[in-house]
mmCIF file of C-alpha atoms and ligand atoms in Angstrom:
data_model
loop_
_atom_site.group_PDB
_atom_site.id
_atom_site.type_symbol
_atom_site.label_atom_id
_atom_site.label_comp_id
_atom_site.label_asym_id
_atom_site.label_seq_id
_atom_site.Cartn_x
_atom_site.Cartn_y
_atom_site.Cartn_z
ATOM 1 C CA MET G 109 -41.955 -4.698 9.102
ATOM 2 C CA ARG G 110 -40.713 -1.060 10.053
ATOM 3 C CA ARG G 111 -42.796 0.951 12.498
ATOM 4 C CA SER G 112 -42.576 4.444 11.701
ATOM 5 C CA LEU G 113 -41.534 7.311 13.838
ATOM 6 C CA VAL G 114 -42.088 11.002 13.886
ATOM 7 C CA VAL G 115 -39.842 13.030 15.783
ATOM 8 C CA ALA G 116 -40.290 16.688 17.244
ATOM 9 C CA ASN G 117 -37.094 18.408 17.152
ATOM 10 C CA TRP G 118 -38.302 22.428 19.415
ATOM 11 C CA LYS G 119 -34.621 23.361 18.890
ATOM 12 C CA MET G 120 -33.693 26.330 20.748
ATOM 13 C CA ASN G 121 -37.940 26.473 21.657
ATOM 14 C CA GLY G 122 -40.371 26.439 24.207
ATOM 15 C CA SER G 123 -41.218 28.026 27.444
ATOM 16 C CA GLU G 124 -42.440 26.079 30.814
ATOM 17 C CA THR G 125 -46.029 27.424 29.833
ATOM 18 C CA PHE G 126 -45.482 26.941 26.112
ATOM 19 C CA ASN G 127 -44.446 22.816 27.149
ATOM 20 C CA GLN G 128 -47.999 22.433 28.943
ATOM 21 C CA VAL G 129 -50.145 24.042 26.362
ATOM 22 C CA PHE G 130 -48.236 22.157 23.635
ATOM 23 C CA VAL G 131 -48.755 18.775 25.120
ATOM 24 C CA GLU G 132 -51.945 18.852 26.605
ATOM 25 C CA SER G 133 -53.107 20.456 23.159
ATOM 26 C CA LEU G 134 -50.638 17.146 21.215
ATOM 27 C CA LEU G 135 -52.026 13.908 22.669
ATOM 28 C CA PRO G 136 -56.001 14.294 22.712
ATOM 29 C CA LYS G 137 -55.101 14.105 19.150
ATOM 30 C CA ILE G 138 -53.072 11.758 17.871
ATOM 31 C CA ASP G 139 -54.238 9.360 20.977
ATOM 32 C CA GLU G 140 -55.380 7.119 18.141
ATOM 33 C CA VAL G 141 -51.945 7.316 15.572
ATOM 34 C CA ASN G 142 -50.364 3.674 15.109
ATOM 35 C CA VAL G 143 -46.276 5.594 14.492
ATOM 36 C CA ASP G 144 -44.282 6.490 17.082
ATOM 37 C CA VAL G 145 -43.667 9.446 18.527
ATOM 38 C CA VAL G 146 -40.901 11.144 20.314
ATOM 39 C CA ILE G 147 -40.543 15.033 21.353
ATOM 40 C CA CYS G 148 -36.954 17.070 21.985
ATOM 41 C CA PRO G 149 -37.328 19.607 24.139
ATOM 42 C CA PRO G 150 -33.564 21.564 25.639
ATOM 43 C CA PHE G 151 -32.274 19.858 27.930
ATOM 44 C CA VAL G 152 -33.624 22.665 30.626
ATOM 45 C CA TYR G 153 -37.875 21.082 29.832
ATOM 46 C CA LEU G 154 -36.807 17.441 30.382
ATOM 47 C CA SER G 155 -38.055 16.777 33.366
ATOM 48 C CA GLN G 156 -41.401 18.600 32.607
ATOM 49 C CA VAL G 157 -42.486 17.190 29.444
ATOM 50 C CA ASP G 158 -40.905 14.068 30.776
ATOM 51 C CA GLU G 159 -44.363 15.086 33.555
ATOM 52 C CA LEU G 160 -46.638 16.149 30.884
ATOM 53 C CA LEU G 161 -45.723 13.122 28.756
ATOM 54 C CA ASP G 162 -46.481 10.704 31.336
ATOM 55 C CA ASN G 163 -49.772 8.162 31.014
ATOM 56 C CA SER G 164 -49.135 8.625 27.175
ATOM 57 C CA ASP G 165 -47.144 6.986 24.647
ATOM 58 C CA VAL G 166 -45.225 9.694 23.144
ATOM 59 C CA GLN G 167 -41.557 8.943 23.785
ATOM 60 C CA LEU G 168 -38.752 11.937 25.876
ATOM 61 C CA GLY G 169 -35.690 12.649 23.362
ATOM 62 C CA ALA G 170 -33.179 14.974 23.675
ATOM 63 C CA GLN G 171 -30.778 16.934 20.777
ATOM 64 C CA ASN G 172 -28.288 16.744 22.372
ATOM 65 C CA CYS G 173 -25.202 14.941 24.659
ATOM 66 C CA ALA G 174 -21.364 14.769 25.901
ATOM 67 C CA VAL G 175 -19.450 12.530 24.648
ATOM 68 C CA GLU G 176 -17.643 11.865 28.717
ATOM 69 C CA VAL G 177 -20.021 11.020 31.149
ATOM 70 C CA ASN G 178 -19.188 13.200 33.577
ATOM 71 C CA GLY G 179 -16.509 15.864 35.095
ATOM 72 C CA ALA G 180 -14.779 19.525 34.134
ATOM 73 C CA PHE G 181 -17.162 20.020 31.160
ATOM 74 C CA THR G 182 -18.491 22.992 32.083
ATOM 75 C CA GLY G 183 -22.032 23.739 29.963
ATOM 76 C CA GLU G 184 -22.030 20.137 28.998
ATOM 77 C CA VAL G 185 -24.872 16.814 29.228
ATOM 78 C CA SER G 186 -23.786 13.822 29.602
ATOM 79 C CA ALA G 187 -25.923 10.950 28.661
ATOM 80 C CA THR G 188 -26.103 9.736 31.558
ATOM 81 C CA MET G 189 -27.825 12.860 33.045
ATOM 82 C CA LEU G 190 -30.344 12.601 30.131
ATOM 83 C CA ARG G 191 -31.358 8.960 30.853
ATOM 84 C CA ASP G 192 -31.246 10.242 34.228
ATOM 85 C CA CYS G 193 -34.159 12.459 33.662
ATOM 86 C CA GLY G 194 -36.726 10.638 31.028
ATOM 87 C CA VAL G 195 -35.008 10.492 27.925
ATOM 88 C CA ARG G 196 -35.402 7.629 25.254
ATOM 89 C CA TYR G 197 -33.518 8.744 22.175
ATOM 90 C CA VAL G 198 -30.656 10.888 21.586
ATOM 91 C CA ILE G 199 -30.206 13.099 17.992
ATOM 92 C CA VAL G 200 -26.941 12.841 17.648
ATOM 93 C CA GLY G 201 -24.798 14.586 14.036
ATOM 94 C CA HIS G 202 -27.837 17.678 13.747
ATOM 95 C CA SER G 203 -26.195 19.910 10.573
ATOM 96 C CA GLU G 204 -26.808 23.004 13.131
ATOM 97 C CA ARG G 205 -24.879 20.382 15.149
ATOM 98 C CA ARG G 206 -22.401 20.213 11.997
ATOM 99 C CA GLY G 207 -22.490 23.943 11.468
ATOM 100 C CA LEU G 208 -22.523 26.149 13.407
ATOM 101 C CA TYR G 209 -20.753 24.115 16.190
ATOM 102 C CA GLY G 210 -18.281 22.432 14.169
ATOM 103 C CA GLU G 211 -18.278 19.330 15.373
ATOM 104 C CA SER G 212 -17.261 16.992 13.138
ATOM 105 C CA ASP G 213 -17.378 12.729 11.891
ATOM 106 C CA GLU G 214 -16.092 11.782 13.700
ATOM 107 C CA LEU G 215 -17.088 13.457 16.960
ATOM 108 C CA VAL G 216 -20.504 12.951 16.281
ATOM 109 C CA ALA G 217 -19.556 9.079 15.557
ATOM 110 C CA ALA G 218 -17.900 9.249 19.059
ATOM 111 C CA LYS G 219 -21.748 11.053 20.875
ATOM 112 C CA LEU G 220 -23.612 8.194 18.889
ATOM 113 C CA ALA G 221 -20.857 5.832 21.078
ATOM 114 C CA ALA G 222 -22.046 7.558 24.189
ATOM 115 C CA VAL G 223 -25.660 7.425 23.633
ATOM 116 C CA LYS G 224 -25.252 3.194 22.720
ATOM 117 C CA ALA G 225 -23.316 2.768 26.163
ATOM 118 C CA GLU G 226 -26.453 4.084 28.410
ATOM 119 C CA HIS G 227 -28.924 1.949 25.696
ATOM 120 C CA LEU G 228 -30.916 4.834 24.470
ATOM 121 C CA THR G 229 -31.119 5.117 20.694
ATOM 122 C CA ALA G 230 -29.769 8.038 19.002
ATOM 123 C CA ILE G 231 -30.931 9.560 16.086
ATOM 124 C CA LEU G 232 -28.376 9.889 13.848
ATOM 125 C CA CYS G 233 -28.293 12.587 11.547
ATOM 126 C CA VAL G 234 -26.231 12.917 8.009
ATOM 127 C CA GLY G 235 -26.820 15.302 5.036
ATOM 128 C CA GLU G 236 -25.634 17.885 2.844
ATOM 129 C CA THR G 237 -25.181 21.379 2.085
ATOM 130 C CA LEU G 238 -26.513 22.529 -0.724
ATOM 131 C CA GLU G 239 -22.567 22.752 -2.643
ATOM 132 C CA ASP G 240 -21.925 19.188 -2.533
ATOM 133 C CA ARG G 241 -25.035 18.515 -4.231
ATOM 134 C CA ASP G 242 -24.526 21.129 -7.365
ATOM 135 C CA ALA G 243 -20.620 19.203 -7.036
ATOM 136 C CA GLY G 244 -22.597 15.627 -7.039
ATOM 137 C CA ARG G 245 -21.024 14.510 -3.968
ATOM 138 C CA VAL G 246 -24.483 13.726 -1.598
ATOM 139 C CA LEU G 247 -23.237 10.242 -1.704
ATOM 140 C CA GLU G 248 -20.047 10.429 -0.998
ATOM 141 C CA VAL G 249 -20.415 12.930 1.885
ATOM 142 C CA ILE G 250 -23.423 11.093 3.752
ATOM 143 C CA GLY G 251 -20.913 8.325 3.126
ATOM 144 C CA HIS G 252 -18.298 10.095 5.070
ATOM 145 C CA GLN G 253 -20.368 10.330 8.229
ATOM 146 C CA LEU G 254 -21.495 6.853 8.073
ATOM 147 C CA GLN G 255 -18.283 5.314 7.275
ATOM 148 C CA ALA G 256 -16.697 7.694 10.387
ATOM 149 C CA VAL G 257 -19.672 5.687 13.149
ATOM 150 C CA ALA G 258 -19.144 2.467 10.982
ATOM 151 C CA ASN G 259 -15.155 2.538 12.130
ATOM 152 C CA MET G 260 -16.003 3.985 15.563
ATOM 153 C CA LEU G 261 -18.283 1.276 16.788
ATOM 154 C CA GLY G 262 -17.864 -1.876 14.017
ATOM 155 C CA ARG G 263 -20.062 -4.251 12.686
ATOM 156 C CA ASP G 264 -22.797 -3.438 15.481
ATOM 157 C CA ALA G 265 -22.553 0.073 14.828
ATOM 158 C CA PHE G 266 -26.300 0.666 13.293
ATOM 159 C CA ASN G 267 -27.569 -1.969 15.470
ATOM 160 C CA ASP G 268 -30.717 -0.121 17.337
ATOM 161 C CA ILE G 269 -30.195 3.086 15.900
ATOM 162 C CA VAL G 270 -32.388 5.722 13.947
ATOM 163 C CA VAL G 271 -30.726 7.644 10.625
ATOM 164 C CA SER G 272 -32.454 10.519 10.100
ATOM 165 C CA TYR G 273 -31.087 12.013 6.584
ATOM 166 C CA GLU G 274 -31.228 16.175 6.590
ATOM 167 C CA PRO G 275 -29.941 17.751 4.001
ATOM 168 C CA VAL G 276 -29.156 21.184 4.817
ATOM 169 C CA TRP G 277 -30.002 23.050 2.280
ATOM 170 C CA ALA G 278 -34.222 21.860 2.870
ATOM 171 C CA ILE G 279 -33.816 22.349 7.034
ATOM 172 C CA GLY G 280 -35.775 25.456 8.268
ATOM 173 C CA THR G 281 -35.958 26.754 4.047
ATOM 174 C CA GLY G 282 -38.872 25.646 3.141
ATOM 175 C CA LEU G 283 -37.057 24.111 0.769
ATOM 176 C CA THR G 284 -37.657 20.168 1.017
ATOM 177 C CA ALA G 285 -36.750 17.587 -1.193
ATOM 178 C CA THR G 286 -38.605 15.619 -4.068
ATOM 179 C CA PRO G 287 -40.062 12.129 -2.865
ATOM 180 C CA GLU G 288 -37.439 10.828 -5.512
ATOM 181 C CA GLN G 289 -34.260 12.421 -4.121
ATOM 182 C CA VAL G 290 -35.648 11.356 -0.392
ATOM 183 C CA GLU G 291 -35.758 8.111 -1.422
ATOM 184 C CA GLU G 292 -32.520 7.518 -3.445
ATOM 185 C CA VAL G 293 -30.300 8.402 -0.393
ATOM 186 C CA HIS G 294 -32.383 6.485 2.038
ATOM 187 C CA ARG G 295 -31.929 3.770 -0.670
ATOM 188 C CA MET G 296 -28.013 3.807 -0.089
ATOM 189 C CA ILE G 297 -28.265 4.869 3.328
ATOM 190 C CA ARG G 298 -29.608 1.541 3.817
ATOM 191 C CA GLN G 299 -26.291 -0.469 1.427
ATOM 192 C CA PHE G 300 -24.325 1.305 2.945
ATOM 193 C CA VAL G 301 -25.757 -0.476 6.230
ATOM 194 C CA SER G 302 -26.052 -3.961 4.600
ATOM 195 C CA ASP G 303 -22.827 -3.856 3.801
ATOM 196 C CA HIS G 304 -21.856 -2.760 6.824
ATOM 197 C CA GLY G 305 -23.412 -4.899 8.889
ATOM 198 C CA GLY G 306 -25.917 -7.161 7.197
ATOM 199 C CA ALA G 307 -29.416 -7.382 5.432
ATOM 200 C CA GLU G 308 -31.076 -7.758 8.618
ATOM 201 C CA CYS G 309 -29.792 -4.636 10.101
ATOM 202 C CA ALA G 310 -29.893 -2.896 7.017
ATOM 203 C CA ALA G 311 -33.758 -4.568 6.593
ATOM 204 C CA LYS G 312 -34.797 -3.401 10.535
ATOM 205 C CA LEU G 313 -33.058 0.681 10.378
ATOM 206 C CA GLN G 314 -35.331 3.275 10.459
ATOM 207 C CA ILE G 315 -34.396 6.068 8.497
ATOM 208 C CA LEU G 316 -37.196 9.520 8.779
ATOM 209 C CA TYR G 317 -36.715 12.050 6.348
ATOM 210 C CA GLY G 318 -36.422 15.717 7.221
ATOM 211 C CA GLY G 319 -36.118 18.972 6.248
ATOM 212 C CA SER G 320 -39.404 21.285 5.766
ATOM 213 C CA VAL G 321 -41.538 18.972 6.892
ATOM 214 C CA ASN G 322 -44.964 20.470 7.323
ATOM 215 C CA ALA G 323 -49.081 19.303 7.804
ATOM 216 C CA ASN G 324 -49.305 19.468 3.895
ATOM 217 C CA ASN G 325 -46.240 17.448 1.950
ATOM 218 C CA ALA G 326 -45.938 14.989 4.945
ATOM 219 C CA ALA G 327 -48.206 12.368 3.591
ATOM 220 C CA THR G 328 -46.637 12.182 0.219
ATOM 221 C CA LEU G 329 -42.589 11.935 1.677
ATOM 222 C CA LEU G 330 -44.330 9.197 4.562
ATOM 223 C CA ALA G 331 -45.833 7.368 1.851
ATOM 224 C CA GLN G 332 -42.463 5.882 0.399
ATOM 225 C CA GLU G 333 -41.114 2.518 0.511
ATOM 226 C CA ASN G 334 -38.072 3.792 2.597
ATOM 227 C CA ILE G 335 -38.840 6.887 4.094
ATOM 228 C CA ASP G 336 -39.953 5.346 7.612
ATOM 229 C CA GLY G 337 -41.004 8.976 8.937
ATOM 230 C CA ALA G 338 -39.894 11.994 9.950
ATOM 231 C CA LEU G 339 -37.628 14.409 12.015
ATOM 232 C CA VAL G 340 -39.801 17.300 12.056
ATOM 233 C CA GLY G 341 -38.537 21.585 13.178
ATOM 234 C CA GLY G 342 -40.532 24.266 12.313
ATOM 235 C CA ALA G 343 -43.948 22.595 12.143
ATOM 236 C CA SER G 344 -42.975 21.000 15.361
ATOM 237 C CA LEU G 345 -43.618 23.493 17.529
ATOM 238 C CA LYS G 346 -47.280 24.270 16.112
ATOM 239 C CA ALA G 347 -49.931 21.299 17.877
ATOM 240 C CA ASP G 348 -52.347 21.119 15.772
ATOM 241 C CA ASP G 349 -49.746 20.945 12.007
ATOM 242 C CA PHE G 350 -47.560 17.895 14.441
ATOM 243 C CA ALA G 351 -50.919 16.322 15.067
ATOM 244 C CA VAL G 352 -51.621 15.923 11.718
ATOM 245 C CA ILE G 353 -47.278 15.177 10.490
ATOM 246 C CA CYS G 354 -48.480 12.205 13.355
ATOM 247 C CA LYS G 355 -51.763 11.362 11.166
ATOM 248 C CA SER G 356 -50.228 11.105 7.705
ATOM 249 C CA VAL G 357 -48.227 8.040 8.253
ATOM 250 C CA GLY G 358 -49.455 5.299 5.914
HETATM 251 C C1 PEP R 128 -35.015 19.814 11.314
HETATM 252 O O1 PEP R 128 -34.563 20.781 12.871
HETATM 253 O O2 PEP R 128 -34.495 18.743 12.454
HETATM 254 C C2 PEP R 128 -35.506 20.212 10.477
HETATM 255 C C3 PEP R 128 -36.282 19.250 10.126
HETATM 256 O O3 PEP R 128 -35.649 21.457 10.333
HETATM 257 P P1 PEP R 128 -37.263 22.039 9.518
HETATM 258 O O4 PEP R 128 -38.347 21.303 9.587
HETATM 259 O O5 PEP R 128 -37.475 23.252 10.250
HETATM 260 O O6 PEP R 128 -36.708 22.520 8.464
#
């Protein structure tokens, strides 16, 4: 019922040459896959990658956006501008933005509202630190991250968005959450969304997992009932590995 989605988060990686070689290598490898694929390069390469993806089903995504539409906000890029560049998906609340750049739950919610206002699809990242997990606070922390979005956007908050569960301790570390750990959190996210926005909204919500997904572990993770796809960092920089991940969707 829910389509699967695999998202490449290139973070601050890429170059004009890398981008071209990567896309030209990837596209023939995923020609037949029955899964939605999104590539999120750095802002400055969006237009180049958009052109490279022309005539393919792969969609363009961005890694962040501003809350505002335009004005005196030096260095910021708005959702309106992203739409102009051909972007369809925007990641908000990645743990590197929350942790390294101090983005609060409330700021992330405001960014999500800005993305929705442009009719783009937000990929809302939520997840706990190892300290939170060890202290038994996983559901509390994620509940707070979701509640901030619910407070700002009301009953329709989770309509037409994607949620990605990304335990901070599993990002870029080589540590992967077990399928059971992921399923538990994904079920909790779906329950939260059902309580907030109704069963229909919850049933259609795509919930991705992110955290050291690679060509070897993707198939096991993606076979779980409530894991609707993956947000991939490191392994999305190798076209061969990323293609294997896309093909792992059952
Ligand atoms: C990410 O950046 O969202 C991510 C999951 O990274 P990695 O796959 O490298 O852990």
